[in-house]
Short mmCIF file of C-alpha atoms and ligand atoms in Angstrom, two decimals:
data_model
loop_
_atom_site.label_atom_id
_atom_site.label_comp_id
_atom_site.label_asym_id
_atom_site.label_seq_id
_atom_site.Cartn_x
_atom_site.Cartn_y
_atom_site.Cartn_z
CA UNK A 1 120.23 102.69 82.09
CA UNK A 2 119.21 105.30 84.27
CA UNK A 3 116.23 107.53 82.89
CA UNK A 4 115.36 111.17 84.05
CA UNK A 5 112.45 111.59 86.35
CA UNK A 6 109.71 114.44 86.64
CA UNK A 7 111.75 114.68 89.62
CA UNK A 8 114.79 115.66 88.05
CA UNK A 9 113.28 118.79 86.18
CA UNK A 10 111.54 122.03 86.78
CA UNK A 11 107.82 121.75 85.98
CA UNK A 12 106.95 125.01 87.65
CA UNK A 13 104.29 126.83 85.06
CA UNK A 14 105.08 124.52 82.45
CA UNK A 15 102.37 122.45 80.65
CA UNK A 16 103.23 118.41 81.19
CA UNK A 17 101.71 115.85 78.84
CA UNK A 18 101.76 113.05 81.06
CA UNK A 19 100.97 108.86 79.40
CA UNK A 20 99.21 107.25 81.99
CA UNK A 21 97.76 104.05 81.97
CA UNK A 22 94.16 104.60 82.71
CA UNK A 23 93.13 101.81 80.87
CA UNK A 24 90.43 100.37 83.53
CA UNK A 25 88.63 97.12 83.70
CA UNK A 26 84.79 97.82 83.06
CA UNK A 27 81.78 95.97 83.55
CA UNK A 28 80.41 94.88 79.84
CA UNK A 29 76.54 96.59 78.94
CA UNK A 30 77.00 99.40 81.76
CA UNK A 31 80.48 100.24 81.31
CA UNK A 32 80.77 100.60 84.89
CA UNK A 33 84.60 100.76 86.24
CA UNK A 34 85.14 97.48 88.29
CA UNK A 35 88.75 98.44 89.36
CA UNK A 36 90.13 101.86 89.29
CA UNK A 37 93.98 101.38 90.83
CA UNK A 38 95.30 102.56 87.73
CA UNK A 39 93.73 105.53 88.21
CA UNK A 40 95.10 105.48 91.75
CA UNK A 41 98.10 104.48 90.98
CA UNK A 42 98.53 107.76 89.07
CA UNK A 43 98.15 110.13 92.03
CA UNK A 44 101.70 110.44 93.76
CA UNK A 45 102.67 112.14 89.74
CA UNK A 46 99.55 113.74 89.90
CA UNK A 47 100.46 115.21 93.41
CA UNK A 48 103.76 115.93 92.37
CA UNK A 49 103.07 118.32 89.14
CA UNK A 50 100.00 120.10 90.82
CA UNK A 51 102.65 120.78 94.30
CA UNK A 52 104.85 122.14 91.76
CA UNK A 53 102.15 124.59 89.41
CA UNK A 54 102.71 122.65 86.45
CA UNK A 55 99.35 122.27 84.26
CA UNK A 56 98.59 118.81 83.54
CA UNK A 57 97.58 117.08 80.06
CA UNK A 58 96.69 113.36 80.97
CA UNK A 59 96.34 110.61 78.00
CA UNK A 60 95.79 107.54 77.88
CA UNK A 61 94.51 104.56 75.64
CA UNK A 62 91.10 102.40 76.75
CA UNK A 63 90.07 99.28 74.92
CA UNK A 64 90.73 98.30 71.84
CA UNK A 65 88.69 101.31 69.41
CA UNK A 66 91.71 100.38 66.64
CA UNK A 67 91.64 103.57 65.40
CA UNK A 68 88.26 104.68 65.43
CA UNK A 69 85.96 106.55 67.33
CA UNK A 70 83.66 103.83 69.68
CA UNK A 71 81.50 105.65 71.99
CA UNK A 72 81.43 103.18 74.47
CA UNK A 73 85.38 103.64 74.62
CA UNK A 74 84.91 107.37 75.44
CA UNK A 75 87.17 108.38 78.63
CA UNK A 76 84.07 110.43 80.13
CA UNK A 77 83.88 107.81 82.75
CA UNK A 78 87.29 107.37 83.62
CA UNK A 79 87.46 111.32 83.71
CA UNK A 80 85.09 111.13 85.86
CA UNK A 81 86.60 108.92 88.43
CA UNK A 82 89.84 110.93 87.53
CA UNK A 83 88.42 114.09 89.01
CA UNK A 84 87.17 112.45 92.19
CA UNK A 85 90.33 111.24 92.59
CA UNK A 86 92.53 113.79 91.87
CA UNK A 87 90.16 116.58 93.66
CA UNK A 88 89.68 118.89 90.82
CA UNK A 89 87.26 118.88 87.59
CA UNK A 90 89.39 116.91 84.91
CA UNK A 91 88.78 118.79 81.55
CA UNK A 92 87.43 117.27 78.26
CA UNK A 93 90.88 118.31 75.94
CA UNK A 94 89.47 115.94 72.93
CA UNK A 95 92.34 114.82 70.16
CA UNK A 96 94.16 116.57 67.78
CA UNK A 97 92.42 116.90 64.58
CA UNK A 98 89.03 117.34 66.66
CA UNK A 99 86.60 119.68 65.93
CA UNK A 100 87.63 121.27 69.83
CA UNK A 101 91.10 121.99 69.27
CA UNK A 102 92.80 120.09 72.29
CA UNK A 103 95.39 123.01 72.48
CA UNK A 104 92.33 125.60 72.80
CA UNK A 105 91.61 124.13 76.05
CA UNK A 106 95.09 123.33 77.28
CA UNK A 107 96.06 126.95 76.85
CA UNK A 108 92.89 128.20 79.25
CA UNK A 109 94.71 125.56 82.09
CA UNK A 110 95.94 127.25 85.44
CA UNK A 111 98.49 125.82 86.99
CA UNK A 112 97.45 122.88 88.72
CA UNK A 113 94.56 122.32 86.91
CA UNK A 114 93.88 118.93 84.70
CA UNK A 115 92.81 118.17 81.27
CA UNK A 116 92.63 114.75 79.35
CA UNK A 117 92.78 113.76 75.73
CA UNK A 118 90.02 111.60 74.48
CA UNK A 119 91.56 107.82 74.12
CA UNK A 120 94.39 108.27 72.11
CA UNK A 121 93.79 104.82 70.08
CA UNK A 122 90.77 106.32 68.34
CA UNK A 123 93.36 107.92 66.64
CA UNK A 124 94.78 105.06 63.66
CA UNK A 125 98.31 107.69 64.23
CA UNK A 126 98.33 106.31 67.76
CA UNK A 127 99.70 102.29 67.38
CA UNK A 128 101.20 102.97 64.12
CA UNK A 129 103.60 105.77 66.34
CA UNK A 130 102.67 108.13 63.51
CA UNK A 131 105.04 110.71 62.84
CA UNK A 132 102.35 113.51 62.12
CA UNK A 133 100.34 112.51 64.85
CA UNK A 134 103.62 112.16 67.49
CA UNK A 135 104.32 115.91 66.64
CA UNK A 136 100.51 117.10 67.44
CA UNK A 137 100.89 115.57 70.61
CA UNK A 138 103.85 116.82 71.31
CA UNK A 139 102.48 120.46 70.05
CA UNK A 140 100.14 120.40 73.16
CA UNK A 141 103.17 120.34 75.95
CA UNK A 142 106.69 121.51 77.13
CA UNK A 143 107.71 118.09 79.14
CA UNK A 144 106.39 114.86 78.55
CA UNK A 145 106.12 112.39 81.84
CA UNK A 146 105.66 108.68 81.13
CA UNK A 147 103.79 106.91 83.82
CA UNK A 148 102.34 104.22 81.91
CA UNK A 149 104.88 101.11 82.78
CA UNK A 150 101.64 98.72 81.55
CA UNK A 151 101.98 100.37 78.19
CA UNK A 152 106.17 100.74 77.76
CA UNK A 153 106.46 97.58 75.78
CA UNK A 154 104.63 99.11 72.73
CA UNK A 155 106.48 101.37 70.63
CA UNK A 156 103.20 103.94 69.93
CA UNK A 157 102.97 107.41 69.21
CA UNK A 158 102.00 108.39 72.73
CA UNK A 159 104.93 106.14 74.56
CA UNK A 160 107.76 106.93 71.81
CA UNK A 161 107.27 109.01 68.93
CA UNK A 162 106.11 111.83 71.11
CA UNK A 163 109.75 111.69 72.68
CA UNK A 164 111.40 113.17 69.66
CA UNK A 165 109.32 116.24 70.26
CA UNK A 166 109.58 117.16 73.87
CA UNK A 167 112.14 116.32 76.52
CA UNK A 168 110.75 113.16 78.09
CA UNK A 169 111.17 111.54 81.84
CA UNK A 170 109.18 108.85 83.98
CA UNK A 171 106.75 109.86 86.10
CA UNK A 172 106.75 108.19 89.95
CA UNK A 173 104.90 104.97 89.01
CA UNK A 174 107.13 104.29 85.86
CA UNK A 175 110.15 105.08 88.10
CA UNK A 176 109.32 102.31 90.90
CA UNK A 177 108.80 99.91 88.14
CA UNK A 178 112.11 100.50 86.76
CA UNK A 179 113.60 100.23 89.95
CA UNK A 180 112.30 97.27 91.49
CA UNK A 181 112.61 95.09 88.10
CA UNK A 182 116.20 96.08 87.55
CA UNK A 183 116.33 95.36 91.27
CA UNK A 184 115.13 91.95 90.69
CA UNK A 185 117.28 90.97 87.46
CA UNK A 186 120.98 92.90 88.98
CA UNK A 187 120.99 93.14 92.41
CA UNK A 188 123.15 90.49 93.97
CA UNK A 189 120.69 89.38 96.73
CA UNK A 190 121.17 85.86 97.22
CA UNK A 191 120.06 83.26 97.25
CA UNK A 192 117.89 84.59 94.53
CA UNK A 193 114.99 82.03 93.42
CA UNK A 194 112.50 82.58 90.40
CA UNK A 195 109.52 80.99 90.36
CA UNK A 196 108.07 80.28 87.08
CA UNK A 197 104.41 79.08 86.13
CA UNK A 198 101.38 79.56 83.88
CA UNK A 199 99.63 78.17 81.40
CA UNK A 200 102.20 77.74 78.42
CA UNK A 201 106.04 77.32 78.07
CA UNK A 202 105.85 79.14 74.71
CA UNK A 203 104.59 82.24 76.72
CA UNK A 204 107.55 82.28 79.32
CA UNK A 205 110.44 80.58 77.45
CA UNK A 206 112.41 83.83 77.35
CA UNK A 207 111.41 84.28 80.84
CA UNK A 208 112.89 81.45 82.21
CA UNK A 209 116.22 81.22 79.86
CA UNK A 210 116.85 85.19 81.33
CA UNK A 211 116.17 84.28 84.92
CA UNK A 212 118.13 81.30 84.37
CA UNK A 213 121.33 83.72 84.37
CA UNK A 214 120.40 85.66 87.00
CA UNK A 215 119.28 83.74 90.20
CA UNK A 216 120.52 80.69 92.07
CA UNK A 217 117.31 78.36 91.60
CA UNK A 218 114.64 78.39 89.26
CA UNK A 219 111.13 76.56 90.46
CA UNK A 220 109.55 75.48 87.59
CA UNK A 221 105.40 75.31 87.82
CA UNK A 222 102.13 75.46 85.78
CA UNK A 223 101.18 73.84 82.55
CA UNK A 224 104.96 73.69 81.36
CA UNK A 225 105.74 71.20 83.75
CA UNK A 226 104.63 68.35 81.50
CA UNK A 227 107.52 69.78 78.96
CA UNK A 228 110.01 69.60 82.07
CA UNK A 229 108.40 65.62 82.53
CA UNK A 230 109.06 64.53 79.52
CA UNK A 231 112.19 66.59 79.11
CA UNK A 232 113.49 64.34 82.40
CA UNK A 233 112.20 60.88 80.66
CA UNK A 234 109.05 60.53 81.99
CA UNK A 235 105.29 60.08 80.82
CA UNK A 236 103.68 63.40 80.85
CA UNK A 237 100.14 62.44 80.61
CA UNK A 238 98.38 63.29 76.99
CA UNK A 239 98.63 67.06 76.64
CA UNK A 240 100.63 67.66 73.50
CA UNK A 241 104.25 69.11 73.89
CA UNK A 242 105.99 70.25 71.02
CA UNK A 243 109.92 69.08 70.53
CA UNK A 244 110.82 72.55 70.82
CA UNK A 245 109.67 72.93 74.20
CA UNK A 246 110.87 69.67 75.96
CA UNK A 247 114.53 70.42 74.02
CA UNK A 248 113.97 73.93 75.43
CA UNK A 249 112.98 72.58 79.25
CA UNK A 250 115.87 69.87 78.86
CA UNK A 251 118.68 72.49 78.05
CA UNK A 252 117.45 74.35 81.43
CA UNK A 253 117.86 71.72 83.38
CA UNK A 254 120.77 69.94 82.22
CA UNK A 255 123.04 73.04 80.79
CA UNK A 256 121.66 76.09 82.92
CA UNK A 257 124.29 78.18 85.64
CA UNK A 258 120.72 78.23 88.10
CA UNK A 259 119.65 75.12 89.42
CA UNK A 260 116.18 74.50 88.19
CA UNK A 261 113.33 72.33 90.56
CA UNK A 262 110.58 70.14 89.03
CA UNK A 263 108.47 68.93 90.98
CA UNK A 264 108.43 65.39 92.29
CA UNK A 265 104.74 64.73 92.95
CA UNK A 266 101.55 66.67 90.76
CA UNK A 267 97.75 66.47 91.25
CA UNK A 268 96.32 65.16 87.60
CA UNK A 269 92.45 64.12 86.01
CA UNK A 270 91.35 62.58 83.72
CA UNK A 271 89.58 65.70 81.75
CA UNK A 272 90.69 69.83 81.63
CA UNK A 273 87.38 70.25 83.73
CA UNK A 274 86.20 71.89 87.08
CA UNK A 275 84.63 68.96 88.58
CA UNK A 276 87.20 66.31 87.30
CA UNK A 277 88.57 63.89 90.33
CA UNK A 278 92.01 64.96 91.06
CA UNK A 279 94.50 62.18 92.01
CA UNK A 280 98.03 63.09 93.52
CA UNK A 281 100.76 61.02 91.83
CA UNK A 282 104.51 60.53 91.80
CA UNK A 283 106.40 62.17 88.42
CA UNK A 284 107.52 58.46 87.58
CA UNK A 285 103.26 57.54 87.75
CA UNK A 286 101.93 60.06 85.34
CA UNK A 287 98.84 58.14 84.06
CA UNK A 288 99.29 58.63 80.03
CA UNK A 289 95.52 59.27 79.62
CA UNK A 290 95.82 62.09 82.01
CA UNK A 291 96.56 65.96 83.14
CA UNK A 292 98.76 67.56 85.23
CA UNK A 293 96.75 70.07 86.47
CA UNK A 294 98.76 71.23 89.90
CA UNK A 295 102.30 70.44 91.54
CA UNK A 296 101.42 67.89 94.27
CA UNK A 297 101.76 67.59 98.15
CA UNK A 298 105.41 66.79 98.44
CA UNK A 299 106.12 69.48 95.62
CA UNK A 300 104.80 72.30 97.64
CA UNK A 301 106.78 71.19 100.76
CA UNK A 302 110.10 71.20 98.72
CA UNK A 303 109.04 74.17 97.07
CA UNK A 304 108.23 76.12 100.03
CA UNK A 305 111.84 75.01 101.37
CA UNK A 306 113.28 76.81 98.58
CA UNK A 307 111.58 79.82 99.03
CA UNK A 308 112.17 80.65 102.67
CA UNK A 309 116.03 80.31 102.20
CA UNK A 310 115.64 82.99 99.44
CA UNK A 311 116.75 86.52 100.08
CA UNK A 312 115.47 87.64 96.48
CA UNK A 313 112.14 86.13 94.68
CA UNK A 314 110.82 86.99 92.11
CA UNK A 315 107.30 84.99 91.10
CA UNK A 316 105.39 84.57 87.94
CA UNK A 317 102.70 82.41 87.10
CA UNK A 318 100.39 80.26 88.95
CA UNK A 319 101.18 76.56 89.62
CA UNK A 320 98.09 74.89 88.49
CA UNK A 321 95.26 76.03 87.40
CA UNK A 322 94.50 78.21 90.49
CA UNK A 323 90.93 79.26 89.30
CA UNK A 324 89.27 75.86 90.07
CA UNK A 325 89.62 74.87 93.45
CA UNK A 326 90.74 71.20 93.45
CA UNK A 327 93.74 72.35 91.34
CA UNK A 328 94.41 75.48 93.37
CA UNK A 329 96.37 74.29 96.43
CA UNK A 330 99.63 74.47 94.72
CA UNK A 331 99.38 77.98 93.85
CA UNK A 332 98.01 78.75 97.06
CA UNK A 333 100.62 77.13 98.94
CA UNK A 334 103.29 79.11 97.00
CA UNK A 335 101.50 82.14 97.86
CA UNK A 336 101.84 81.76 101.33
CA UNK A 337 105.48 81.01 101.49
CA UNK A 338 106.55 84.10 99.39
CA UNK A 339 104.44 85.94 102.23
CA UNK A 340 106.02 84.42 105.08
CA UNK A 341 110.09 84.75 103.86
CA UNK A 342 111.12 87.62 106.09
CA UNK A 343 113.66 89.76 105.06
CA UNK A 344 113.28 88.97 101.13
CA UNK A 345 112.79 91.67 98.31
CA UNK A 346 110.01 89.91 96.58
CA UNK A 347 108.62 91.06 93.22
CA UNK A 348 105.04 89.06 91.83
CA UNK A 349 103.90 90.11 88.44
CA UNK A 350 101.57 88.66 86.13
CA UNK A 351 97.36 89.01 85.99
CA UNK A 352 96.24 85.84 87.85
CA UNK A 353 99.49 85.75 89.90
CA UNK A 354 98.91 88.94 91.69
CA UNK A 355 95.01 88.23 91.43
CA UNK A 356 95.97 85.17 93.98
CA UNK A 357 97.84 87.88 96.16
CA UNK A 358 95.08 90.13 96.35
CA UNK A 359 92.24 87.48 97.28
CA UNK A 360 94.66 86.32 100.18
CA UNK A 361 95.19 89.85 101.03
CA UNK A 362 98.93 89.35 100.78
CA UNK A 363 100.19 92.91 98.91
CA UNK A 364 101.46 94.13 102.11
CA UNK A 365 104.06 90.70 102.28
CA UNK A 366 104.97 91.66 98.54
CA UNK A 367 107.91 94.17 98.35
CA UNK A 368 106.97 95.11 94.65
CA UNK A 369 103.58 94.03 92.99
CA UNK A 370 103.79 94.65 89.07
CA UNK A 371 101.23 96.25 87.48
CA UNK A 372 102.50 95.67 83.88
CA UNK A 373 101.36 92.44 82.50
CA UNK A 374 103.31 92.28 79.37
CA UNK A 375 105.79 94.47 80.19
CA UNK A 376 106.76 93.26 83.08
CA UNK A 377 106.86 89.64 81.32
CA UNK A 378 109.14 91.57 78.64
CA UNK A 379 111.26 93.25 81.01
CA UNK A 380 111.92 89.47 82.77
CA UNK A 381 112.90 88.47 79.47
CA UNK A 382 115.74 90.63 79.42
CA UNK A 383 114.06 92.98 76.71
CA UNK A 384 114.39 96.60 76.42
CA UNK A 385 111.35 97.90 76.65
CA UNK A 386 110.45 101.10 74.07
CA UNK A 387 108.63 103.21 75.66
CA UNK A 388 111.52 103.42 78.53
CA UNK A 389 114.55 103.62 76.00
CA UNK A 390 112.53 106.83 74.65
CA UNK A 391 113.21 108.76 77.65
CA UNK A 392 115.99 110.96 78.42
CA UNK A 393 119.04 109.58 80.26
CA UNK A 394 119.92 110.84 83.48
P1 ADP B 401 100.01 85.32 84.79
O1 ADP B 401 98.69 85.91 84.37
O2 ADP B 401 100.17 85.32 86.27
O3 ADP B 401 101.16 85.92 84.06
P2 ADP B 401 99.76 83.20 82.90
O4 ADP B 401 98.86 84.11 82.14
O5 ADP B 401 101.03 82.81 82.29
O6 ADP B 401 100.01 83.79 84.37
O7 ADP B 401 99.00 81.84 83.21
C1 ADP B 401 97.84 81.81 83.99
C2 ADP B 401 96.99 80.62 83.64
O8 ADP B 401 97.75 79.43 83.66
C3 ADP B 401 95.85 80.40 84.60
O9 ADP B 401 94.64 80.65 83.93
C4 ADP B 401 95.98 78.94 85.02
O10 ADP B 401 94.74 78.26 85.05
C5 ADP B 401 96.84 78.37 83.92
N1 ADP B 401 97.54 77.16 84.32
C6 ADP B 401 98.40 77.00 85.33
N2 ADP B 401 98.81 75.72 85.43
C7 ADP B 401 98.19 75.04 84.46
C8 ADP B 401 98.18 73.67 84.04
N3 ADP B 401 98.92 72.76 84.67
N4 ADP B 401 97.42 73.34 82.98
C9 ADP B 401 96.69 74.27 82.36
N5 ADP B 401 96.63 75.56 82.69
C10 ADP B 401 97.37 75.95 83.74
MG1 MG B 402 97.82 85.95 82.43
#
């Protein structure tokens, strides 16, 4: 599934409606923008079409305004910190249906020069992929560029029904995405291990029964490891695990083609609490009235064994919970050995599992850090994602 890029077409004087994902983190009351490496993450397509004299329509989506207009969700802020960015005076182009007709302004554009839509979700016809508001959009342009991998798993106006209107291709950002997760699912780098936490097996079933087919070992971590306890026979402290999920964790590791790692010691408490005593205990010494709150000494030891045989990893999830500090070695420790593998294509993806890599300062150790939470998850799962069928085939 190869998908045409803004590469693979001439953009030269032609108006581009480019989907990013500028859908920054903000500081509640103020509004302030706490992180803006979406925005950032937008410049090498940015560079690209204003190198080649193509005028430029950004849109994106901000917050949840579900289909009304919310001042506070304006994009005058993140237009703003667009136009610092991007060196030029990013354009107010409103939405269609707006008293300022967005195509008023779009057709005063030089080449080069930028304009934005207001956020597209104020717009109802924006999640419901609305046919009549898909073909306004697609009014405003000649080519439409998807950069927006975070936003790929939705099937909205602005990531598919816009497609039918205007030939479509992936901007730079979308592209590496592509790339670099099909790298991690097909390529036959091996020995390739997965590494598999977070908070709930519900959330990453489909995760693991994918990777399952595609790597050597699977390292199992997080709060599903109680499922994978029980699943083996043994007392998995009191959290509640439905049937479903120890049948699920007992088919992985009894019937699976990878070979799939639990881990043999885990730190547990008595309470889901900050300042609850952790005590490091065998697998077969799960206190009932207890836990298990991070994968313990020995596990991180085996673990890290695993890992720095690997040629291909690809890690999602923390291994405990990695935001209080007496249940944060685990993750920690996993961190570090990803790092140190040399020679590995390593992908990381996932909100608090690439928030671990950044506080270490480890990016530069990662070969591909997702930005996509969701999609990324969805793309592990083997899904095909909507927003990337919509574009054109190479
Ligand atoms: P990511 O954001 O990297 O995709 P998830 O969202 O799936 O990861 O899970 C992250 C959360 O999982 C963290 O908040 C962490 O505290 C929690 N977690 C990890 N291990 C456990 C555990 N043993 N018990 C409860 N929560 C856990
Ligand atoms: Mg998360």
């Amino acid at each position: 599934m190869t998908k045409m890029t803004v590469r693979d077409i001439d953009v030269n004087g032609r108006t581009c409606l480019v989907r990013v994902d500028f859908n920054v983190p903000t500081e509640p009351g103020t509004g302030r923008i706490i992180d803006d490496s979406r925005i950032r993450a937008a410049l090498p397509t940015i560079h690209h079409l204003q190198t080649n004299d193509a005028r430029i329509v950004l849109c994106s989506h901000f917050g949840r305004p579900k289909g009304q207009v919310v001042e506070e969700l304006r994009m005058s802020a993140v237009r703003q910190r667009a136009s610092d960015w991007f060196g030029v005076n990013v354009v107010d182009a409103g939405l269609p249906g707006d008293a300022v007709d967005p195509s008023q302004v779009i057709v005063a554009l030089k080449p080069g020069e930028i304009a934005m839509l207001e956020n597209l979700r104020f717009d109802p016809g924006e999640e419901a992929n609305d046919a009549f508001f898909s073909k306004a959009l697609g009014s405003l342009a000649d080519i439409y560029v998807n950069d927006a991998f975070g936003a790929a798993h939705r099937a909205h106006a602005s990531t598919v029904g816009v497609t039918e209107h205007l030939s479509a291709v992936a901007g730079y950002l979308m592209e590496r995405e592509l790339k670099m997760l099909t790298r991690a699912l097909e390529s036959d780098e091996r020995p390739g291990v997965a590494i598999i936490g977070g908070a709930k097996v519900a959330d990453k079933i489909q995760v693991l029964e994918n990777l399952s087919q595609k790597v050597d070992t699977l390292i199992v971590g997080g709060g599903m490891v109680a499922a994978f306890l029980k699943a083996q026979g043994y007392v998995s402290g009191k959290s509640e695990i439905p049937d479903d999920e120890v049948h699920t964790a007992g088919e992985l590791l009894f019937s699976s083609d990878a070979k799939v790692i639990t881990p043999t010691d885990v730190v547990v408490a008595r309470e889901f609490a900050e300042d609850a005593t952790p005590s490091v205990v065998s697998v077969t010494k799960v206190p009932a009235d207890s836990l298990v709150l991070d994968i313990g000494p020995e596990t991180r030891a085996l673990y890290a064994d695993e890992i720095i045989a690997a040629k291909k990893i690809i890690w999602n999830g923390p291994m405990g919970v990695v935001e209080w500090e007496s249940f944060a070695e685990g993750t920690l420790s996993v961190a570090r050995a990803v790092a140190a593998v040399p020679d590995a294509f390593k992908l990381v993806g996932g909100g608090s599992t690439v928030s671990v890599i950044e506080e270490l300062n480890l990016r530069s150790e990662i070969t591909h850090v997702s930005t996509g939470g969701g999609a990324s998850l969805e793309f592990l799962e083997g899904k095909v994602l909507p927003g990337v069928a919509a574009l054109d085939d190479a």
